[in-house]
Structure formats: structure tokens, C-alpha cells
Coordinates of N, CA and C in Angstrom, one line a residue:
X8 N 66.1 -44.3 -93.6 CA 65.2 -43.9 -92.5 C 63.8 -43.7 -93.1
X9 N 62.8 -44.2 -92.4 CA 61.4 -44.0 -92.9 C 60.9 -42.7 -92.4
X10 N 60.5 -41.9 -93.3 CA 59.9 -40.6 -92.9 C 58.4 -40.6 -93.3
X11 N 57.6 -39.7 -92.8 CA 56.2 -39.7 -93.1 C 55.9 -39.5 -94.5
X12 N 56.8 -38.9 -95.3 CA 56.6 -38.7 -96.7 C 56.6 -40.1 -97.5
X13 N 57.3 -41.0 -96.9 CA 57.5 -42.3 -97.5 C 56.6 -43.4 -96.9
X14 N 55.9 -43.0 -95.8 CA 55.0 -44.0 -95.1 C 53.6 -43.9 -95.7
X15 N 53.0 -45.0 -95.9 CA 51.6 -45.1 -96.4 C 50.7 -45.3 -95.2
X16 N 49.8 -44.3 -94.9 CA 49.0 -44.3 -93.7 C 47.7 -45.0 -94.0
X17 N 47.5 -45.6 -95.1 CA 46.2 -46.3 -95.4 C 45.9 -47.3 -94.3
X18 N 44.7 -47.1 -93.7 CA 44.2 -48.0 -92.7 C 44.8 -47.8 -91.3
X19 N 45.6 -46.8 -91.2 CA 46.3 -46.5 -89.9 C 45.7 -45.2 -89.3
X20 N 45.8 -45.2 -88.0 CA 45.5 -44.0 -87.2 C 46.8 -43.4 -86.7
X21 N 47.0 -42.2 -87.0 CA 48.3 -41.5 -86.6 C 48.0 -40.5 -85.5
X22 N 48.7 -40.7 -84.4 CA 48.6 -39.7 -83.3 C 49.7 -38.7 -83.5
X23 N 49.3 -37.4 -83.7 CA 50.2 -36.4 -84.1 C 50.2 -35.3 -83.0
X24 N 51.4 -35.1 -82.4 CA 51.5 -34.0 -81.4 C 51.8 -32.7 -82.1
X25 N 50.9 -31.8 -82.0 CA 51.0 -30.5 -82.7 C 51.1 -29.3 -81.8
X26 N 51.7 -28.3 -82.2 CA 51.8 -27.0 -81.4 C 50.7 -26.1 -81.9
X27 N 49.5 -26.1 -81.1 CA 48.4 -25.2 -81.5 C 48.2 -24.2 -80.4
X28 N 49.3 -23.8 -79.8 CA 49.3 -22.7 -78.7 C 49.3 -21.4 -79.5
X29 N 48.1 -21.1 -80.1 CA 48.0 -19.9 -80.9 C 47.4 -18.7 -80.0
X30 N 47.7 -17.5 -80.4 CA 47.2 -16.4 -79.6 C 45.7 -16.1 -79.9
X31 N 45.0 -15.9 -78.8 CA 43.5 -15.6 -78.9 C 43.3 -14.2 -78.4
X32 N 42.3 -13.5 -78.9 CA 41.9 -12.2 -78.4 C 40.9 -12.4 -77.2
X33 N 40.4 -11.4 -76.6 CA 39.6 -11.4 -75.4 C 38.2 -12.2 -75.7
X34 N 37.8 -12.2 -77.0 CA 36.6 -12.9 -77.4 C 36.9 -14.4 -77.8
X35 N 38.1 -14.8 -77.7 CA 38.4 -16.2 -78.0 C 38.7 -16.5 -79.5
X36 N 38.9 -15.4 -80.3 CA 39.2 -15.5 -81.7 C 40.7 -15.6 -81.9
X37 N 41.1 -16.4 -82.9 CA 42.5 -16.6 -83.2 C 43.0 -15.3 -83.8
X38 N 44.1 -14.8 -83.3 CA 44.7 -13.5 -83.9 C 45.8 -13.8 -84.9
X39 N 46.4 -15.0 -84.8 CA 47.5 -15.5 -85.7 C 47.4 -17.0 -85.8
X40 N 47.0 -17.4 -87.0 CA 46.9 -18.9 -87.2 C 48.0 -19.6 -87.9
X41 N 49.2 -19.0 -87.8 CA 50.4 -19.5 -88.4 C 50.7 -21.0 -88.0
X42 N 50.6 -21.2 -86.7 CA 50.9 -22.6 -86.2 C 49.8 -23.6 -86.7
X43 N 48.6 -23.1 -86.7 CA 47.5 -24.0 -87.2 C 47.7 -24.3 -88.6
X44 N 48.0 -23.3 -89.5 CA 48.2 -23.6 -90.9 C 49.4 -24.5 -91.1
X45 N 50.4 -24.5 -90.3 CA 51.6 -25.3 -90.5 C 51.3 -26.8 -90.4
X46 N 50.3 -27.2 -89.7 CA 50.0 -28.6 -89.6 C 49.2 -29.2 -90.7
X47 N 48.6 -28.3 -91.5 CA 47.7 -28.8 -92.5 C 48.3 -29.7 -93.5
X48 N 49.5 -29.5 -94.0 CA 50.1 -30.5 -95.0 C 50.3 -31.9 -94.4
X49 N 50.6 -32.0 -93.1 CA 50.8 -33.3 -92.4 C 49.4 -34.0 -92.3
X50 N 48.4 -33.3 -91.9 CA 47.1 -33.9 -91.8 C 46.5 -34.3 -93.1
X51 N 46.7 -33.4 -94.1 CA 46.3 -33.7 -95.5 C 46.9 -35.0 -96.0
X52 N 48.2 -35.2 -95.8 CA 49.0 -36.3 -96.2 C 48.4 -37.6 -95.6
X53 N 48.2 -37.6 -94.3 CA 47.6 -38.7 -93.6 C 46.2 -39.1 -94.2
X54 N 45.4 -38.1 -94.3 CA 44.0 -38.3 -94.8 C 44.0 -38.8 -96.3
X55 N 44.9 -38.1 -97.1 CA 45.0 -38.5 -98.5 C 45.4 -39.9 -98.7
X56 N 46.3 -40.4 -97.8 CA 46.7 -41.8 -97.9 C 45.6 -42.8 -97.4
X57 N 44.5 -42.3 -96.8 CA 43.5 -43.2 -96.4 C 43.6 -43.5 -94.9
X58 N 44.4 -42.7 -94.2 CA 44.5 -42.9 -92.7 C 43.6 -41.9 -92.0
X59 N 43.7 -41.9 -90.7 CA 43.0 -40.9 -89.9 C 44.0 -40.3 -88.9
X60 N 43.9 -39.0 -88.6 CA 44.8 -38.3 -87.8 C 44.1 -37.9 -86.5
X61 N 44.8 -38.2 -85.4 CA 44.4 -37.8 -84.0 C 45.4 -36.7 -83.6
X62 N 44.9 -35.5 -83.4 CA 45.8 -34.4 -83.1 C 45.8 -34.2 -81.6
X63 N 46.9 -34.1 -81.0 CA 47.1 -33.8 -79.6 C 47.8 -32.5 -79.4
X64 N 47.3 -31.6 -78.5 CA 47.9 -30.3 -78.3 C 47.3 -29.8 -76.9
X65 N 47.8 -28.6 -76.6 CA 47.3 -27.9 -75.4 C 47.3 -26.4 -75.7
X66 N 46.6 -25.7 -75.0 CA 46.6 -24.2 -75.1 C 46.9 -23.6 -73.8
X67 N 48.0 -23.0 -73.6 CA 48.4 -22.4 -72.3 C 48.8 -23.5 -71.3
X68 N 48.9 -23.1 -70.1 CA 49.3 -24.0 -69.0 C 48.3 -23.8 -67.8
X69 N 47.2 -24.4 -67.8 CA 46.2 -24.2 -66.8 C 46.4 -24.9 -65.4
X70 N 47.5 -25.6 -65.3 CA 47.9 -26.3 -64.0 C 46.9 -27.3 -63.5
X71 N 46.4 -28.1 -64.5 CA 45.5 -29.2 -64.1 C 44.0 -28.7 -63.9
X72 N 43.7 -27.5 -64.2 CA 42.3 -27.0 -64.0 C 41.7 -26.7 -65.3
X73 N 40.4 -26.9 -65.4 CA 39.7 -26.5 -66.6 C 39.5 -25.0 -66.6
X74 N 40.1 -24.4 -67.6 CA 40.0 -22.9 -67.8 C 39.4 -22.7 -69.2
X75 N 38.1 -22.3 -69.2 CA 37.4 -22.1 -70.5 C 38.1 -21.2 -71.5
X76 N 38.9 -20.2 -71.0 CA 39.6 -19.3 -71.9 C 40.7 -20.0 -72.6
X77 N 41.1 -21.2 -72.1 CA 42.2 -21.9 -72.7 C 41.7 -23.1 -73.5
X78 N 40.5 -23.1 -73.8 CA 39.9 -24.2 -74.6 C 40.5 -24.2 -76.0
X79 N 40.7 -25.4 -76.6 CA 41.1 -25.5 -78.0 C 39.9 -25.5 -78.9
X80 N 38.7 -25.4 -78.4 CA 37.5 -25.4 -79.3 C 37.6 -24.4 -80.4
X81 N 38.0 -23.1 -80.2 CA 38.1 -22.1 -81.3 C 39.2 -22.6 -82.4
X82 N 40.2 -23.2 -81.9 CA 41.2 -23.7 -82.8 C 40.7 -24.9 -83.7
X83 N 40.0 -25.8 -83.0 CA 39.4 -26.9 -83.7 C 38.4 -26.5 -84.8
X84 N 37.6 -25.5 -84.4 CA 36.6 -25.0 -85.4 C 37.3 -24.3 -86.5
X85 N 38.4 -23.6 -86.2 CA 39.2 -22.9 -87.3 C 39.8 -23.9 -88.3
X86 N 40.3 -25.0 -87.7 CA 40.9 -26.0 -88.6 C 39.9 -26.7 -89.5

């Protein structure tokens, strides 16, 4: 079985579905970045191989509406 540890990402773009549903305080600051830190080894492996990582996630369940409080921007900046 081919796992990502044995795959060479050089020249490839990897779409990675990640769980970045992290808790935020009232000011939009991350209060626990455990989930964000957990994806770092995966992203580093892809980049170290010479690939690029496209991360897909969501924050909360806004039911199809744009809800600024559920923006992933603070998480992206943190990463």
C-alpha cells in the first residue's frame, strides 16, 4: 500500500482535507491550536518533497451563509 510517507510529492499539488475547526474566543483568537498543530508534519512533508499543499477545511456550520465569525482567516494566519 502506498502511504504518504512513501510518496514523493515533488512537482505535485496535494489537496489535503484537514480538520481546522478550532475554538475561537470572542475576539477571533484561537484558544486551542491542537488541531492546527497536528497538520504541520503532513504539510511539511509535502513541501519538503518539493510539492505544494492545498488545504481544505471549514469552521463551524454556517448553513451556506457567509458568517465573519466563522472565517478561517485567523487559523490561516496562525498556521
